Each structure stands twice: as structure tokens, then as C-alpha cells.
Coordinates of C-alpha atoms in Angstrom, one line a residue:
M64 CA -47.0 -28.9 48.7
K65 CA -44.4 -25.6 49.4
L66 CA -41.9 -27.5 47.1
F67 CA -44.4 -27.9 44.6
K68 CA -45.1 -23.9 44.9
G69 CA -41.7 -23.0 44.4
I70 CA -40.9 -24.8 41.5
L71 CA -44.2 -23.5 39.9
L72 CA -42.7 -19.7 41.1
L73 CA -39.6 -20.2 39.3
S74 CA -41.0 -22.0 36.2
L75 CA -43.3 -18.9 35.8
M76 CA -40.7 -16.9 36.2
S77 CA -38.3 -18.3 34.1
F78 CA -41.1 -18.5 31.3
S79 CA -41.5 -14.7 31.9
L80 CA -38.2 -14.1 31.0
S81 CA -37.9 -16.3 28.3
A82 CA -41.0 -14.5 26.9
Q83 CA -39.3 -11.1 27.5
V84 CA -36.5 -11.8 25.5
D85 CA -38.3 -13.5 22.8
S86 CA -40.5 -10.4 22.8
V87 CA -37.4 -7.9 21.8
W88 CA -35.7 -10.4 19.2
Q89 CA -39.4 -10.3 17.4
Q90 CA -39.7 -6.9 17.2
K91 CA -39.6 -5.1 13.8
P92 CA -36.3 -3.8 12.7
E93 CA -36.1 0.0 11.3
I94 CA -35.0 0.1 7.7
S95 CA -33.4 3.1 6.3
I96 CA -32.0 4.3 2.7
F97 CA -29.2 6.7 2.6
G98 CA -27.6 8.0 -0.5
F99 CA -24.8 10.5 -1.6
T100 CA -23.3 12.2 -4.5
D101 CA -20.2 14.5 -4.7
V102 CA -19.4 16.0 -8.1
F103 CA -16.0 18.0 -8.6
Y104 CA -13.9 20.1 -10.7
L105 CA -9.9 20.4 -10.1
Y106 CA -7.4 22.3 -11.5
D107 CA -3.8 21.6 -10.8
L108 CA -1.6 24.5 -11.5
N109 CA 1.6 22.4 -11.9
E110 CA -0.6 21.0 -15.3
P111 CA 0.7 17.6 -15.5
Q112 CA 0.5 15.6 -18.5
G113 CA -1.8 13.0 -17.4
M114 CA -5.8 13.8 -15.6
E115 CA -4.9 11.6 -13.0
R116 CA -3.0 13.7 -10.2
Q117 CA -1.0 12.1 -7.4
P118 CA -0.6 8.6 -6.9
F119 CA -0.8 9.3 -2.7
L120 CA -4.1 10.7 -3.4
F121 CA -7.7 9.2 -3.1
N122 CA -10.2 11.7 -3.2
H123 CA -10.9 14.5 -6.1
N124 CA -7.5 13.1 -8.1
R125 CA -8.3 14.3 -11.4
H126 CA -6.8 17.1 -13.1
N127 CA -9.1 19.6 -15.5
E128 CA -11.7 17.5 -15.5
F129 CA -15.5 17.2 -14.1
N130 CA -16.2 14.4 -12.5
L131 CA -17.9 11.8 -9.9
N132 CA -15.7 11.5 -6.7
L133 CA -18.3 9.3 -4.6
G134 CA -21.7 8.1 -5.4
L135 CA -23.1 5.8 -2.8
V136 CA -26.5 4.0 -1.9
K137 CA -26.7 2.6 1.6
L138 CA -29.5 0.1 3.2
A139 CA -29.1 -0.1 6.9
L140 CA -31.2 -1.9 9.5
A141 CA -31.5 -1.1 13.0
H142 CA -33.1 -3.3 15.7
T143 CA -32.3 -3.5 19.4
K144 CA -30.4 -7.0 19.1
Y145 CA -29.0 -6.8 15.6
R146 CA -28.0 -4.6 12.7
A147 CA -26.9 -4.4 9.4
N148 CA -25.4 -2.1 6.5
F149 CA -24.9 -2.5 2.9
A150 CA -23.6 0.2 0.5
L151 CA -22.6 0.3 -3.0
Q152 CA -20.4 2.8 -4.4
T153 CA -18.9 3.9 -7.7
G154 CA -16.9 7.2 -8.7
T155 CA -12.7 7.9 -9.0
Y156 CA -12.6 7.1 -5.2
A157 CA -13.7 3.7 -5.9
N158 CA -11.7 3.3 -8.9
D159 CA -8.2 4.6 -7.2
N160 CA -8.8 3.5 -3.4
Y161 CA -10.2 0.1 -4.2
A162 CA -7.8 -0.5 -7.0
A163 CA -6.3 -3.7 -5.3
E164 CA -9.5 -5.5 -5.1
P165 CA -10.9 -7.7 -7.9
G166 CA -14.0 -7.4 -10.2
L167 CA -17.3 -6.2 -8.4
L168 CA -15.3 -6.0 -4.9
K169 CA -14.3 -2.6 -5.6
N170 CA -18.2 -1.6 -5.7
I171 CA -19.1 -2.4 -2.0
F172 CA -18.3 0.6 0.6
E173 CA -19.9 -1.1 3.1
A174 CA -21.6 -4.9 4.2
N175 CA -21.6 -6.1 7.8
I176 CA -23.7 -7.5 10.0
G177 CA -24.0 -7.0 13.8
I178 CA -25.5 -8.8 17.0
S179 CA -25.4 -7.3 20.2
L180 CA -24.1 -9.6 22.9
N181 CA -25.7 -8.8 25.9
K182 CA -29.0 -7.6 27.8
K183 CA -27.6 -4.1 28.1
N184 CA -27.1 -3.8 24.4
N185 CA -23.2 -2.5 25.0
L186 CA -21.2 -5.2 23.7
W187 CA -21.4 -6.0 19.8
L188 CA -20.0 -8.1 17.5
D189 CA -19.9 -6.7 14.2
T190 CA -18.6 -8.8 10.9
G191 CA -17.7 -7.8 7.2
V192 CA -16.7 -4.6 5.4
L193 CA -16.4 -2.2 8.2
P194 CA -16.0 1.7 8.4
S195 CA -12.3 2.0 9.5
H196 CA -11.6 2.6 13.4
I197 CA -8.6 4.7 12.4
G198 CA -9.2 8.2 11.6
F199 CA -11.4 11.2 11.8
E200 CA -11.8 12.0 8.1
S201 CA -14.6 10.0 6.5
A202 CA -14.6 9.1 2.3
I203 CA -18.2 11.4 2.5
S204 CA -16.5 14.4 2.1
M205 CA -20.0 15.8 3.8
D206 CA -18.4 14.2 6.9
N207 CA -15.1 16.1 7.0
M208 CA -14.4 20.0 7.6
T209 CA -12.1 20.2 4.3
L210 CA -13.2 19.2 1.0
T211 CA -10.0 17.2 0.4
R212 CA -8.7 14.6 2.4
S213 CA -5.3 15.3 4.9
L214 CA -2.4 13.5 3.6
M215 CA -2.5 11.1 7.1
A216 CA -6.1 10.2 6.1
E217 CA -5.4 9.4 2.6
N218 CA -2.6 7.1 3.1
S219 CA -4.3 4.9 6.3
P220 CA -7.3 2.7 5.9
Y221 CA -10.5 4.0 5.2
F222 CA -12.2 0.3 5.4
L223 CA -11.2 -2.7 7.2
T224 CA -12.7 -6.4 6.5
G225 CA -13.1 -8.8 9.6
A226 CA -14.4 -9.0 12.8
K227 CA -14.8 -6.1 15.4
L228 CA -15.9 -6.5 18.9
T229 CA -17.0 -2.8 20.9
Y230 CA -17.6 -2.6 24.7
T231 CA -19.5 1.0 25.5
P232 CA -19.9 0.8 29.5
N233 CA -21.0 4.4 29.3
Q234 CA -21.4 7.5 27.2
K235 CA -18.1 8.6 27.8
W236 CA -16.1 5.4 26.8
E237 CA -15.9 2.9 24.1
F238 CA -13.4 0.3 23.4
A239 CA -13.0 -2.2 20.3
G240 CA -10.7 -4.9 19.4
L241 CA -10.7 -6.1 15.6
M242 CA -9.5 -8.9 13.4
V243 CA -9.5 -8.1 10.0
N244 CA -7.8 -9.2 6.5
G245 CA -4.8 -7.0 6.5
W246 CA -4.4 -3.2 5.5
Q247 CA -7.3 -1.9 3.8
R248 CA -8.5 -5.2 2.2
I249 CA -11.4 -7.0 1.3
Q250 CA -9.9 -9.7 -0.1
R251 CA -6.9 -11.1 2.0
L252 CA -3.5 -10.4 0.0
E253 CA -2.2 -13.7 -1.9
G254 CA 0.1 -16.0 -0.2
N255 CA -0.3 -14.0 3.4
S256 CA -1.4 -16.3 6.0
L257 CA -1.3 -13.7 9.0
P258 CA -4.4 -12.0 10.2
A259 CA -4.2 -8.2 11.6
F260 CA -5.4 -7.0 14.6
G261 CA -6.6 -3.4 15.8
T262 CA -7.5 -1.8 19.0
Q263 CA -9.8 1.5 19.7
V264 CA -10.0 3.7 22.6
N265 CA -12.4 6.6 22.4
F266 CA -12.8 8.9 25.4
S267 CA -15.6 11.6 24.8
P268 CA -15.7 13.4 28.4
T269 CA -18.3 16.3 27.3
E270 CA -20.2 16.6 23.7
K271 CA -17.9 19.4 23.0
T272 CA -14.8 17.0 23.4
T273 CA -13.3 13.4 21.7
L274 CA -10.1 11.8 22.5
N275 CA -9.5 8.7 20.3
W276 CA -6.4 6.0 20.3
S277 CA -6.4 3.5 17.6
T278 CA -4.0 0.7 16.6
F279 CA -3.2 -1.8 13.8
I280 CA -0.7 -4.6 14.2
G281 CA -0.2 -6.6 11.1
T282 CA 1.5 -7.1 7.6
D283 CA 0.9 -6.1 4.0
D284 CA 2.9 -8.3 2.6
P285 CA 3.0 -12.3 1.6
D286 CA 4.4 -15.0 4.2
A287 CA 7.6 -15.3 2.0
N288 CA 8.8 -11.8 3.0
R289 CA 6.3 -10.8 5.9
R290 CA 6.9 -7.5 7.3
M291 CA 5.6 -6.3 10.3
R292 CA 3.9 -3.2 10.6
Y293 CA 2.9 -1.7 14.0
F294 CA 0.8 1.7 13.6
S295 CA -1.0 4.1 16.3
N296 CA -3.3 7.0 15.2
F297 CA -4.3 9.7 17.8
Y298 CA -6.6 12.5 17.6
G299 CA -8.6 15.0 19.4
Q300 CA -12.1 16.7 18.1
F301 CA -12.9 19.9 20.3
Q302 CA -16.1 22.5 19.8
P303 CA -15.2 25.2 22.3
T304 CA -18.4 27.4 20.9
E305 CA -21.0 26.9 18.6
K306 CA -19.3 28.9 15.9
L307 CA -15.5 27.3 16.4
G308 CA -14.7 23.4 16.1
F309 CA -11.0 22.1 15.4
V310 CA -9.4 18.9 15.4
T311 CA -5.6 18.0 15.9
G312 CA -4.2 14.0 14.9
L313 CA -1.1 12.0 14.5
D314 CA 0.0 8.8 13.1
I315 CA 3.0 7.1 13.8
G316 CA 4.0 3.8 11.9
T317 CA 6.9 1.5 11.7
Q318 CA 7.6 -1.7 9.8
Q319 CA 10.0 -3.7 9.5
R320 CA 13.1 -3.5 6.9
S321 CA 13.2 -7.1 6.2
K322 CA 11.9 -10.3 7.3
G323 CA 13.1 -11.5 10.6
S324 CA 14.9 -7.9 10.9
T325 CA 15.2 -6.0 13.9
A326 CA 15.6 -2.9 12.0
T327 CA 12.7 -1.0 11.3
D328 CA 11.7 2.4 9.1
F329 CA 9.0 4.3 10.4
W330 CA 6.5 7.2 9.2
L331 CA 4.7 10.0 10.7
S332 CA 2.0 12.8 9.7
P333 CA 0.5 15.6 12.0
V334 CA -2.3 17.8 11.0
F335 CA -4.7 20.4 12.5
I336 CA -7.7 21.5 11.4
G337 CA -9.6 24.6 12.2
Q338 CA -13.1 25.3 11.0
Y339 CA -15.3 28.4 11.7
A340 CA -18.9 29.3 10.9
L341 CA -19.2 32.4 9.4
N342 CA -23.3 32.5 9.5
N343 CA -26.0 29.8 9.1
T344 CA -25.0 28.9 5.6
W345 CA -21.4 30.0 5.3
K346 CA -18.3 28.3 6.7
T347 CA -14.6 28.5 6.4
A348 CA -11.8 25.9 7.2
I349 CA -7.8 26.0 7.5
R350 CA -5.6 22.8 7.5
A351 CA -2.0 22.8 8.2
E352 CA -0.4 19.0 7.9
Y353 CA 3.2 17.2 7.4
Y354 CA 4.2 13.7 6.1
Q355 CA 7.3 12.0 6.4
D356 CA 7.9 8.7 5.1
E357 CA 11.8 8.3 4.1
T358 CA 12.3 5.2 3.1
G359 CA 8.7 5.2 1.1
I360 CA 6.6 2.6 3.0
M361 CA 3.5 4.1 2.4
I362 CA 4.4 6.6 -0.1
P363 CA 7.4 5.6 -2.2
T364 CA 9.1 8.4 -4.5
E365 CA 12.7 7.0 -5.4
T366 CA 14.3 10.3 -4.4
A367 CA 17.0 11.1 -2.0
N368 CA 15.1 12.2 0.8
G369 CA 11.7 10.4 0.0
F370 CA 8.4 11.9 1.0
R371 CA 8.7 14.7 3.4
T372 CA 5.8 17.1 2.5
T373 CA 4.0 19.9 4.3
G374 CA 0.7 21.0 3.0
L375 CA -1.7 23.9 3.7
S376 CA -5.1 24.6 2.8
I377 CA -8.3 27.1 3.0
T378 CA -11.9 25.6 2.4
L379 CA -15.0 27.6 1.7
D380 CA -18.4 25.9 2.2
Y381 CA -21.8 27.4 1.3
S382 CA -24.7 25.3 2.8
P383 CA -28.0 26.4 1.9
A384 CA -29.5 23.5 3.1
P385 CA -28.6 20.9 5.8
N386 CA -28.3 18.2 2.7
L387 CA -26.4 20.1 0.3
V388 CA -23.3 22.2 -0.1
C389 CA -21.1 23.7 -2.2
R390 CA -16.9 24.0 -1.7
L391 CA -14.0 25.5 -2.7
E392 CA -10.3 24.6 -1.7
G393 CA -7.1 25.6 -2.3
R394 CA -4.4 23.8 -1.4
W395 CA -0.7 23.8 -1.3
L396 CA 1.8 21.1 -1.3
K397 CA 5.6 21.7 -0.8
S398 CA 8.3 18.7 -0.5
K399 CA 11.9 18.7 0.1
D400 CA 12.4 16.7 -3.2
K401 CA 10.9 17.5 -6.6
I402 CA 7.9 14.8 -6.5
F403 CA 5.6 17.0 -8.3
E404 CA 4.8 16.3 -12.1
T405 CA 4.4 19.4 -14.6
K406 CA 4.3 19.6 -18.0
T407 CA 8.7 19.5 -18.3
D408 CA 10.4 18.7 -15.1
P409 CA 9.4 17.8 -11.5
T410 CA 8.8 20.2 -9.1
H411 CA 9.0 20.7 -5.4
H412 CA 5.7 22.3 -5.4
N413 CA 2.1 21.7 -5.6
L414 CA -0.9 24.0 -5.8
I415 CA -4.7 23.2 -6.7
I416 CA -8.2 24.8 -6.7
A417 CA -10.8 22.3 -6.4
A418 CA -14.8 22.9 -6.2
S419 CA -17.3 20.8 -5.4
M420 CA -21.3 20.1 -4.9
A421 CA -22.2 17.5 -2.5
I422 CA -25.8 16.3 -1.6
Q423 CA -27.3 13.6 0.5
F424 CA -30.6 12.3 1.5
S425 CA -31.7 9.8 4.2
E426 CA -35.2 8.3 5.0
T427 CA -36.3 6.1 7.7
F428 CA -39.1 3.2 7.6
R429 CA -40.5 1.1 10.2
K430 CA -42.9 -1.8 9.3

């Protein structure tokens, strides 16, 4: 009799636990819609002959022309045990940064599905077209302190395609590992059979401080002439006061000079950005940056010293509403070699004035 009672009690407990698990999965998810539009005008004082300015820039990269940098619509699904995102895009950013992708793949900004792997819901597996784990700047300009992106952001992945495993043991730490199709690719490079890998460690000791280290190991070549690439990105974000915030970052990368070679080439890029809120509607930001790529791994120039460029910029923001911002930016670049196009001969310097109006909206629905 006691044995029967024990078996009955165990069965009831198992049924209760199973019912609880099933009830969690049967809960209705939240569905949200997000939209974003960024329209800009930029004047390059070098007055290059074409409208497209620099081959190493992918945002706000048209001269003397009103245009759409990025317009997107995103649908997101959020549930305790699973999630999904799907976003379509258009604009000069999509045309430039997704130039290697065929057909309609250029219009995919994000497309991924995630599932929780444990009871605490702090271990997740996400697969599909994912936002990059590298860097602190987004393709969505309103997320950034400056209007234009830093040189380091423009020449590292904005997106990756593959699988990402994320573990968040507490509110301070987050760890991630990735297996992806390559360096900023949706479709894998033809002739390349080697997947790429990445890692991320994010530490937020307080709400005002974030420290991050991200890596990438892989190749952007076909198997026949495979050169391995090893890349690290470090950054820290700090908000010492309500009005003052700043971020500093460093990219360091190396790549084999040729397949099987022990010789390597490297590139690096440090950046500092500081932002100050003048009042509730006005902000200003300054940026100092440097990018060194002497052998043209990321930015080929076919000049004696390669790409060795220093940059300074200042941005002024007017935001009369939380979902609307008008921005004005002046940006100056100086290179060791004459790499910037003019009406006649190339020059060492480049100065631009850029203006943008950006707006976003979001709405969440629950059935």
C-alpha cells in the first residue's frame, strides 16, 4: 500500500511538472512592430567626380545628393521560451554593405529564431541572420552617438549568419559563442568550406559601465587560397553623469599573408567618442579615431603606405521628441597617402558636412 502511494505521489508530481512546462510553452507571445527611416544630405568639400564617395564607407556615402540611408520595418516575436525577428531594409546602406549578396538577400536586415535551452531561460540558441556581436555601433543611426559611423565600425561586420549560443548567468555577465558563414556574409563565399567562429564576453558591473571583448576566427577566401583571419574588438561604454557619456574602442586583426604562410599582416583601429547633453533636446558629440591597414587587408589603396588615416568629427543633435532626431555633423579625415578623390588629383585630406533626419516607431501587441 505504501509502495502504491509512493508511486501515485511520484506520478502526480511528474504530471504537475509536465503540466507547468506545457503551460509555459502554451502562453501567447508578444508581437511587436518597429520602423525606422534615416534620410540624409551630405556635401564632400573635395567635390569628387562621382556621387559615391569612399569605397571604405557604407553609411551616408553619397555626395551632394538627398537620399535614404536606411529604411526598415521589423517584426519581432517575444516569448518566455522562444523568440524571432524578421526585418526588411532598403536604402544606400543596404545597396553598399550588402553588395556581395545576390538578389533579394540584400533586403534582409535581420531574420532569426531563438529558443531557450534551460528552465532559467538564461541559455539561448539563436540561428539565422543576426546582428553582429562585434562593436558598439549599429546600422540604425539613432542608436549611435555620432551621425556617421567610425572607421572601425564601417570595416567590421554589421551582421553575421549562423548560430549563436548565449549564456547570461546574472545581470552583470554575458557569454556567447558563434558559428557563422563568414565575415559579414549571408550566403557563404563560393569555394569556401570552412565555417567561421566567434566569441563574446560582456561585463556590466553597474548600469553606467559596460566592458566588452569580441573575437572572430575564420577566413574570407575560398579554400584554394585560404588565409586565416584572427580578429579582436574591445570596447568600454561609460555614463559618469546623466549628461556625459563616452565610449572607447580598439580593433586589432591579423591575417595570413598567403595560404599556409607563417607571415601575417595586421590592422588596428582605436576610437574615442564623447557625448554631452546640453539640455533635454540638444546634444553634441566629438570623435577622435585612427585606422592603420598598411597592406590593404580591409581597405586596399594601392599606395606606398596603405591606409593610415586619422579622423576628427563633431555632431550636433536636436531631438524634440524621443522618436525623432535631426543631426548635423562635420567630419575631417587625413591620410598619410593621397587617397581621397577630388575633381582633379587625389589629396591627403577629406572634409564633409552631413545632415540627417531620422525617425522610428514601435508598437507591441499581445493576443
